[in-house]
Tab-separated table of C-alpha atoms in Angstrom:
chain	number	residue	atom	x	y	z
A	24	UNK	CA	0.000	0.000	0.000
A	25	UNK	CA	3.073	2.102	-1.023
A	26	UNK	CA	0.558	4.962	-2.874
A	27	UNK	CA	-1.414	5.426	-0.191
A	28	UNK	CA	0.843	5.578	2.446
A	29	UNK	CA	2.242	8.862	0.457
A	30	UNK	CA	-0.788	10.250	-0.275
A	31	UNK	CA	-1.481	10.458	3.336
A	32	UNK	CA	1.837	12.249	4.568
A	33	UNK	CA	0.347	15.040	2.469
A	34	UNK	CA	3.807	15.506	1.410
A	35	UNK	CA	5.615	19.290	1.339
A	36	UNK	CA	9.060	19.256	-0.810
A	37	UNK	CA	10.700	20.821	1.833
A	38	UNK	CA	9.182	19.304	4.842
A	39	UNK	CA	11.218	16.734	7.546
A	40	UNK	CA	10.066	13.649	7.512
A	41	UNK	CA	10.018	10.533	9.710
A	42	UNK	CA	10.220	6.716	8.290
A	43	UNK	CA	9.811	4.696	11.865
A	44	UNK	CA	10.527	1.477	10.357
A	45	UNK	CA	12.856	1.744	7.583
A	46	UNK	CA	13.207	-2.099	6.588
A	47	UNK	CA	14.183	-2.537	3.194
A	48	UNK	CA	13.307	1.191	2.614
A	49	UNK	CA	10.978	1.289	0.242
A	50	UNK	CA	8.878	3.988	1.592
A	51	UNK	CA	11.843	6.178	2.981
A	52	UNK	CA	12.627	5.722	-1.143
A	53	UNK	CA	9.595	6.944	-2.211
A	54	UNK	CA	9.329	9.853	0.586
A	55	UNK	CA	12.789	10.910	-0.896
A	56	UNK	CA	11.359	11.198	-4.471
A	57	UNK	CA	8.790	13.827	-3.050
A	58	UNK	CA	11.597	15.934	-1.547
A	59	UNK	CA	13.372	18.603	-2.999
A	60	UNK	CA	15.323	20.981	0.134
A	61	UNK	CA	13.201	18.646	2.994
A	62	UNK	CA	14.686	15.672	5.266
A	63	UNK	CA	14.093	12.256	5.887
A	64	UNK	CA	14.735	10.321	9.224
A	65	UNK	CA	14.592	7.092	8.698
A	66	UNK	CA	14.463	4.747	12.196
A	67	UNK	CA	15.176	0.820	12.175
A	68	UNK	CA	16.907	-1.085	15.422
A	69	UNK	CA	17.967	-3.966	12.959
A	70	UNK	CA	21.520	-4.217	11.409
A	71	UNK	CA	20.163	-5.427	8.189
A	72	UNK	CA	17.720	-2.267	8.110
A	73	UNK	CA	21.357	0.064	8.725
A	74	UNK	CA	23.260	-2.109	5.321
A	75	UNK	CA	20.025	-1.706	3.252
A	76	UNK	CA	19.943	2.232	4.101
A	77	UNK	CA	24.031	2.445	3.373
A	78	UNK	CA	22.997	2.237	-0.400
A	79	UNK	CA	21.138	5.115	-0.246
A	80	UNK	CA	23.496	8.008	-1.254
A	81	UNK	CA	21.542	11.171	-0.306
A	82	UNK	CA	22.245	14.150	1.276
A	83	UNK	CA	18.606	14.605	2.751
A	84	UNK	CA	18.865	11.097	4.037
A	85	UNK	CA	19.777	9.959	7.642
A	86	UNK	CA	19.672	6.561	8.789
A	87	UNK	CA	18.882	6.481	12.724
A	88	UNK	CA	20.159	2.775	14.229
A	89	UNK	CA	17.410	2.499	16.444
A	90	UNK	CA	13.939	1.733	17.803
A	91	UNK	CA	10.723	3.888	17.322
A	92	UNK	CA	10.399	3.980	20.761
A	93	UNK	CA	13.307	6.960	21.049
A	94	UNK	CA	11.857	8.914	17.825
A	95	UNK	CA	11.993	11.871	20.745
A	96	UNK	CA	15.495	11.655	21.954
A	97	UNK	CA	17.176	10.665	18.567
A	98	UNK	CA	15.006	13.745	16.314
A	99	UNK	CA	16.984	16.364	19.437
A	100	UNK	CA	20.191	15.105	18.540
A	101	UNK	CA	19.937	16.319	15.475
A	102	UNK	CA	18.363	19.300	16.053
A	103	UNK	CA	15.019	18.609	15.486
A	104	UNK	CA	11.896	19.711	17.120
A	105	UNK	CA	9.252	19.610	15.205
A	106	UNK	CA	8.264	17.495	11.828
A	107	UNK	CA	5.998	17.630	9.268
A	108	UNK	CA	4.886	14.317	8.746
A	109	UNK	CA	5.777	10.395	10.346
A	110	UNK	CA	5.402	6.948	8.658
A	111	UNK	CA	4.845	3.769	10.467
A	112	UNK	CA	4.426	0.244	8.750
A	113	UNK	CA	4.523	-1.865	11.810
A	114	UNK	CA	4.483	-5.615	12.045
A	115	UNK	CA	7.765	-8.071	11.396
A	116	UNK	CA	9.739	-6.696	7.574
A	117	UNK	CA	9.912	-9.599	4.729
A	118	UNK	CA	13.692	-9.437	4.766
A	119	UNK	CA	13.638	-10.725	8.850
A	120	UNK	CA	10.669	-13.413	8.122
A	121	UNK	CA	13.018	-14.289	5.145
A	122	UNK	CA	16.665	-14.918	7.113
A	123	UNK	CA	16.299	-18.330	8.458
A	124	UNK	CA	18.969	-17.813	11.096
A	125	UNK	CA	16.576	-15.173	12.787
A	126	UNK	CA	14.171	-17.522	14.199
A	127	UNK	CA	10.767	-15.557	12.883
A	128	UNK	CA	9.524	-17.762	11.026
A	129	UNK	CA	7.666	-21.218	11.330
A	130	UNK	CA	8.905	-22.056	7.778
A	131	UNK	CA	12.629	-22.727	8.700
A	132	UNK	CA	14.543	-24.560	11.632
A	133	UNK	CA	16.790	-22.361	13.307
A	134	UNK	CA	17.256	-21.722	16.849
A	135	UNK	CA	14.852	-19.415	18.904
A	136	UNK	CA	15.626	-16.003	18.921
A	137	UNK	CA	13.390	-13.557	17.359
A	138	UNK	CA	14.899	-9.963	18.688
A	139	UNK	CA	14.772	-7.579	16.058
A	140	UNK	CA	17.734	-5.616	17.861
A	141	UNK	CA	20.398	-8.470	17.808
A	142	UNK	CA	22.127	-6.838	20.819
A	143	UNK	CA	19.252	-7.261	23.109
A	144	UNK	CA	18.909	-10.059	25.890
A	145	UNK	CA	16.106	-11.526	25.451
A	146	UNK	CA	15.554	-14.066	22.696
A	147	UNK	CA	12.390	-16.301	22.607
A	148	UNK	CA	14.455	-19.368	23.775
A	149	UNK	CA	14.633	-18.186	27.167
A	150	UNK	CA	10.929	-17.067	27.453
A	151	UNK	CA	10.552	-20.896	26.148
A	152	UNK	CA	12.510	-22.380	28.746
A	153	UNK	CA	12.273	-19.999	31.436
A	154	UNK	CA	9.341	-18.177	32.166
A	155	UNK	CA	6.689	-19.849	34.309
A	156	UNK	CA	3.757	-21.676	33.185
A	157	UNK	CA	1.489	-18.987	34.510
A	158	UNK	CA	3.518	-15.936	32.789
A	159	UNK	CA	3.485	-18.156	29.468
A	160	UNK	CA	-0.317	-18.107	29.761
A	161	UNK	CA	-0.769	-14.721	29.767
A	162	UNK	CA	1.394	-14.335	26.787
A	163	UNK	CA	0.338	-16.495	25.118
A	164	UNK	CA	-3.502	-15.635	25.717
A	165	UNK	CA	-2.972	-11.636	24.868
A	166	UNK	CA	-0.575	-11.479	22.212
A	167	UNK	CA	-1.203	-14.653	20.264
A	168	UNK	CA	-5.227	-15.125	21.109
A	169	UNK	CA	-4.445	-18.697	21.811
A	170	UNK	CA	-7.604	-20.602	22.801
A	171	UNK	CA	-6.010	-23.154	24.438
A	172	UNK	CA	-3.013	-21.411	26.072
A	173	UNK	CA	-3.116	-22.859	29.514
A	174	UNK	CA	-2.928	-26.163	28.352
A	175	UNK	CA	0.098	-25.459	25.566
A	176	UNK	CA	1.880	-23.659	28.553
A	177	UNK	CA	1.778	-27.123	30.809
A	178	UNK	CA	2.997	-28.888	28.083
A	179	UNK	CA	5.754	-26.380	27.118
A	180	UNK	CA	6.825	-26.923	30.936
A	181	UNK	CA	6.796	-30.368	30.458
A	182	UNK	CA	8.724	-31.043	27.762
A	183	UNK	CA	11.385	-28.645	28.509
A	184	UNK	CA	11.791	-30.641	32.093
A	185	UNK	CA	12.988	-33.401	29.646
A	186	UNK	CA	15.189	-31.496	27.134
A	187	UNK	CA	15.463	-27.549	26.879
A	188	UNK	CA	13.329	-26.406	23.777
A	189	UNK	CA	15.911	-24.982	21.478
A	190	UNK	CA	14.905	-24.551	17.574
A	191	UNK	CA	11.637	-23.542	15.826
A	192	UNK	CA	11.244	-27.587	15.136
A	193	UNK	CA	11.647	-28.270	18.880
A	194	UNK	CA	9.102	-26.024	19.989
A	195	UNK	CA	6.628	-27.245	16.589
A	196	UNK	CA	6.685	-30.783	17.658
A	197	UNK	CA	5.258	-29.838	20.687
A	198	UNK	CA	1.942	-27.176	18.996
A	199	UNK	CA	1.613	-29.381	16.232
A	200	UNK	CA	-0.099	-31.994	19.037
A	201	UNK	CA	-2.329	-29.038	20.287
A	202	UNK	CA	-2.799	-27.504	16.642
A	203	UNK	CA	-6.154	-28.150	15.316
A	204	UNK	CA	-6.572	-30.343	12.169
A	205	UNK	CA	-5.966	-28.153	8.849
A	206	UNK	CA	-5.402	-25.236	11.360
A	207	UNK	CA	-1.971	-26.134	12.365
A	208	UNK	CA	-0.363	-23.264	10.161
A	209	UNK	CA	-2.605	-20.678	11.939
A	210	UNK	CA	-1.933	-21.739	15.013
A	211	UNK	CA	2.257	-21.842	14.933
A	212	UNK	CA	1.367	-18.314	13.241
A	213	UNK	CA	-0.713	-17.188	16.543
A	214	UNK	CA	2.095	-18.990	19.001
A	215	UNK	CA	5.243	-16.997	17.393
A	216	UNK	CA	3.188	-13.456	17.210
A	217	UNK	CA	2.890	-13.927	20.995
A	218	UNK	CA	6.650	-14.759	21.209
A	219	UNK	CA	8.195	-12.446	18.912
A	220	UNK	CA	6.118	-9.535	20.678
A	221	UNK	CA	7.776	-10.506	24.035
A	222	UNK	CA	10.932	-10.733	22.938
A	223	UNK	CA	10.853	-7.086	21.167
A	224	UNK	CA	8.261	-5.450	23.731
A	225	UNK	CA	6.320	-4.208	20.766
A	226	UNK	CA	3.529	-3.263	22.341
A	227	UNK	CA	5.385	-1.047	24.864
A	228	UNK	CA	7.652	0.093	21.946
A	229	UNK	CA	4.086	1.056	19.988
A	230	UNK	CA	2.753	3.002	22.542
A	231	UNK	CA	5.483	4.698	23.604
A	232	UNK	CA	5.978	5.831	19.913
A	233	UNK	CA	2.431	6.674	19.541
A	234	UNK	CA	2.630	9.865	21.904
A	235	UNK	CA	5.654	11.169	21.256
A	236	UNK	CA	5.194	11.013	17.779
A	237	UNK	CA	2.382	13.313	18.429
A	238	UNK	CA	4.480	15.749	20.389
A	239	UNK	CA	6.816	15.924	17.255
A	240	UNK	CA	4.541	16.692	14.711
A	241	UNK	CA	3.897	20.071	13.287
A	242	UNK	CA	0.281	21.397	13.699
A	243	UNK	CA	-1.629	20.032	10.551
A	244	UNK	CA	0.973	17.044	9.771
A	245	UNK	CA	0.544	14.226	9.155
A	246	UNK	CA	1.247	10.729	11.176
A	247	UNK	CA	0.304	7.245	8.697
A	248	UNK	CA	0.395	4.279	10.481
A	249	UNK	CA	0.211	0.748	9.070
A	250	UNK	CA	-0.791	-2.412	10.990
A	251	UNK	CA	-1.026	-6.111	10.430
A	252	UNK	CA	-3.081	-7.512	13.457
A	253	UNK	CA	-6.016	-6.262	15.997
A	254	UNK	CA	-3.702	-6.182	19.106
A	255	UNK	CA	-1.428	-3.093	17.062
A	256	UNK	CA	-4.414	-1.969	15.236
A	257	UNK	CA	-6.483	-1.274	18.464
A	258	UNK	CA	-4.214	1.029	20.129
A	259	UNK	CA	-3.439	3.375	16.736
A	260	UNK	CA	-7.166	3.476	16.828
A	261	UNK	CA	-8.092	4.293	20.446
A	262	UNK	CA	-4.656	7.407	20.036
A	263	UNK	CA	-6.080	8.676	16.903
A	264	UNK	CA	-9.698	8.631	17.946
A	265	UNK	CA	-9.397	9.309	21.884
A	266	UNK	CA	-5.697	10.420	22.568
A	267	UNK	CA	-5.621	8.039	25.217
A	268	UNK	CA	-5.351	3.899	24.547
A	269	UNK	CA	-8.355	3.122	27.039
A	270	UNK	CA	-11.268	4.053	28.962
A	271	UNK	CA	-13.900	6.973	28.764
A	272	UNK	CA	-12.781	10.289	26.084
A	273	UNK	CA	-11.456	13.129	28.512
A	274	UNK	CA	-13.272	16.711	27.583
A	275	UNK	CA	-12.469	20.187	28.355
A	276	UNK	CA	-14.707	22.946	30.045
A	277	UNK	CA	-16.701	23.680	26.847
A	278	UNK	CA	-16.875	19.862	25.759
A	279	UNK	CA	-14.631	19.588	23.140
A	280	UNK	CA	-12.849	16.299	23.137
A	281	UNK	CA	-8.770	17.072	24.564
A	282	UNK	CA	-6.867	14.929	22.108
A	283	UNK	CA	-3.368	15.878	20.191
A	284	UNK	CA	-4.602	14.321	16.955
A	285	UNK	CA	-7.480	13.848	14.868
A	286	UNK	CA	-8.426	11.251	12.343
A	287	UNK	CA	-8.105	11.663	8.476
A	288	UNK	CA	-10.308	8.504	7.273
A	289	UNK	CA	-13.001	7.176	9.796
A	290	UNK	CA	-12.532	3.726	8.934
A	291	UNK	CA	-8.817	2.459	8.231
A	292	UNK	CA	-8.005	1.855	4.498
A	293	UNK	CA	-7.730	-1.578	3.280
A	294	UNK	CA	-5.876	-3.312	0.288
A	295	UNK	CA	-7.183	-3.279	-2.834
A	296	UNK	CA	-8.155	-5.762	-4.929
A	297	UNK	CA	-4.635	-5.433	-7.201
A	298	UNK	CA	-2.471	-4.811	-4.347
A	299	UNK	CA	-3.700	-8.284	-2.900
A	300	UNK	CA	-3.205	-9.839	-6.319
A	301	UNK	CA	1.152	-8.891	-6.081
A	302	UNK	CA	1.009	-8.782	-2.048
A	303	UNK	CA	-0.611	-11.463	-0.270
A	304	UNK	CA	1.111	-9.929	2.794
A	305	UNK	CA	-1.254	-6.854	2.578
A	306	UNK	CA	-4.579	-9.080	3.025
A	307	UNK	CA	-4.454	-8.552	7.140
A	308	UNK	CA	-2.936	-4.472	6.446
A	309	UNK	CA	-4.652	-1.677	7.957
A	310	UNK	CA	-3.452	2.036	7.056
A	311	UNK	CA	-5.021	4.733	9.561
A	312	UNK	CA	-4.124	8.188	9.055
A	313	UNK	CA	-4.322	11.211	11.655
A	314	UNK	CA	-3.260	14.769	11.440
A	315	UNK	CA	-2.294	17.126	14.355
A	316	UNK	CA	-4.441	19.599	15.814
């Protein structure tokens, strides 16, 4: 949903500009085209992300090595206060689901890591083999929607009792006896979404991001943000919509809702038809877009 996501940022030739998740930097690419005197930030904690943006040889270019979570902090080192308009395509890149050796994916043996920033500690081995039954329930249940998560837990403890769960084919011989039949796919899907967003606290990262993104912005820019499942979708929503990620909208002495930004599109914008026909990937995308007050 490359178009769209550039229609939205409203671009200005010589605005500053935010890519949050640079990946394989295809939309910090496509930003740059739109520039002519602006600036282009473009974030990614993964070394792979930092190679991909050495290739790009441009003077309104710079690469930041790190996650969303410090857009704040990293923007003031360079001097930057305010921007005009931030991108966000959130979810796991092709490139990681693609490297074997990183663990993401159910499609490859390799051992079980999952961290996004290879210098962090935690890997999804050790949540695997050391967290408690009861703390891999509640993982389990929130960020992979598991149905049967207390019983996958016990048998997790279990097995590792008997040998530590090491590889992606260690830890599928044990779901594929919980998976449903024909289902099994969906379910190994569910179990390493709730293990991958451990490992990288996304959802701490994501909201986090979400507010001080909306402290950087310039009055009347504009903040796109991408998602891939409910549990990342619900809290761009609630920010956008609320400018809080729960409970009742706050209101000031004449009633008007107190929120830093306000929704472009009511309803987030979907795929279309030819998009899903080249990019199966984009069947689950939603693209929200919001624009500071």
């Amino acid at each position: 949903m490359l178009k769209e996501c550039i229609e939205g940022l409203n671009i200005k030739p010589d605005g500053v500009y935010v890519d949050l998740t640079f990946g394989g930097g295809g939309h910090s690419k496509e930003i740059l085209k739109h520039l002519t005197k602006g600036k282009l930030f473009g974030f990614d904690q993964d070394d792979d992300a930092k190679r991909q943006a050495e290739a790009i040889k441009d003077e309104q270019f710079v690469f930041v090595n790190a996650n969303f979570r410090f857009i704040k902090k990293y923007l003031k080192v360079y001097g930057i206060q305010q921007v005009d308009g931030i991108l966000a395509d959130l979810g796991i890149s092709s490139h990681q689901i693609d490297e074997a050796e990183r663990g993401f994916s159910t499609r490859f043996d390799a051992e079980l890591d999952m961290r996004m920033d290879r210098n962090a500690e935690l890997t999804a081995r050790q949540i695997v083999n050391e967290y408690d039954e009861k703390r891999l329930v509640g993982l389990l249940s929130r960020y992979g929607e598991v149905k049967n998560a207390r019983t996958l837990a016990n048998a997790i403890v279990a097995e590792r009792v008997k040998s530590p769960v090491k590889t992606v084919k260690d830890l599928k011989l044990i779901l594929e006896r919980y998976a449903k039949h024909g289902k099994q796919h969906k379910y190994y899907a569910q179990v390493f979404q709730a293990l991958r967003i451990e490992v990288n606290d996304e959802m701490g990262a994501l909201e986090e991001m979400l507010v001080q993104a909306a402290d950087v912005l310039k009055p009347g820019g504009r903040f796109v943000v991408m998602s891939y499942h409910s549990l990342e979708d619900r809290p761009v929503k609630n920010y956008f919509a609320k400018g809080k990620f729960s409970g009742e909208v706050e209101k000031d002495f004449y009633g008007n809702m107190i929120r830093p930004l306000q929704p472009v599109n009511r309803k987030p914008i979907l795929a279309s038809k030819e998009e899903l026909e080249i990019n199966n990937r984009a069947r689950s995308a939603k693209l929200r877009i919001a624009e500071k007050i």
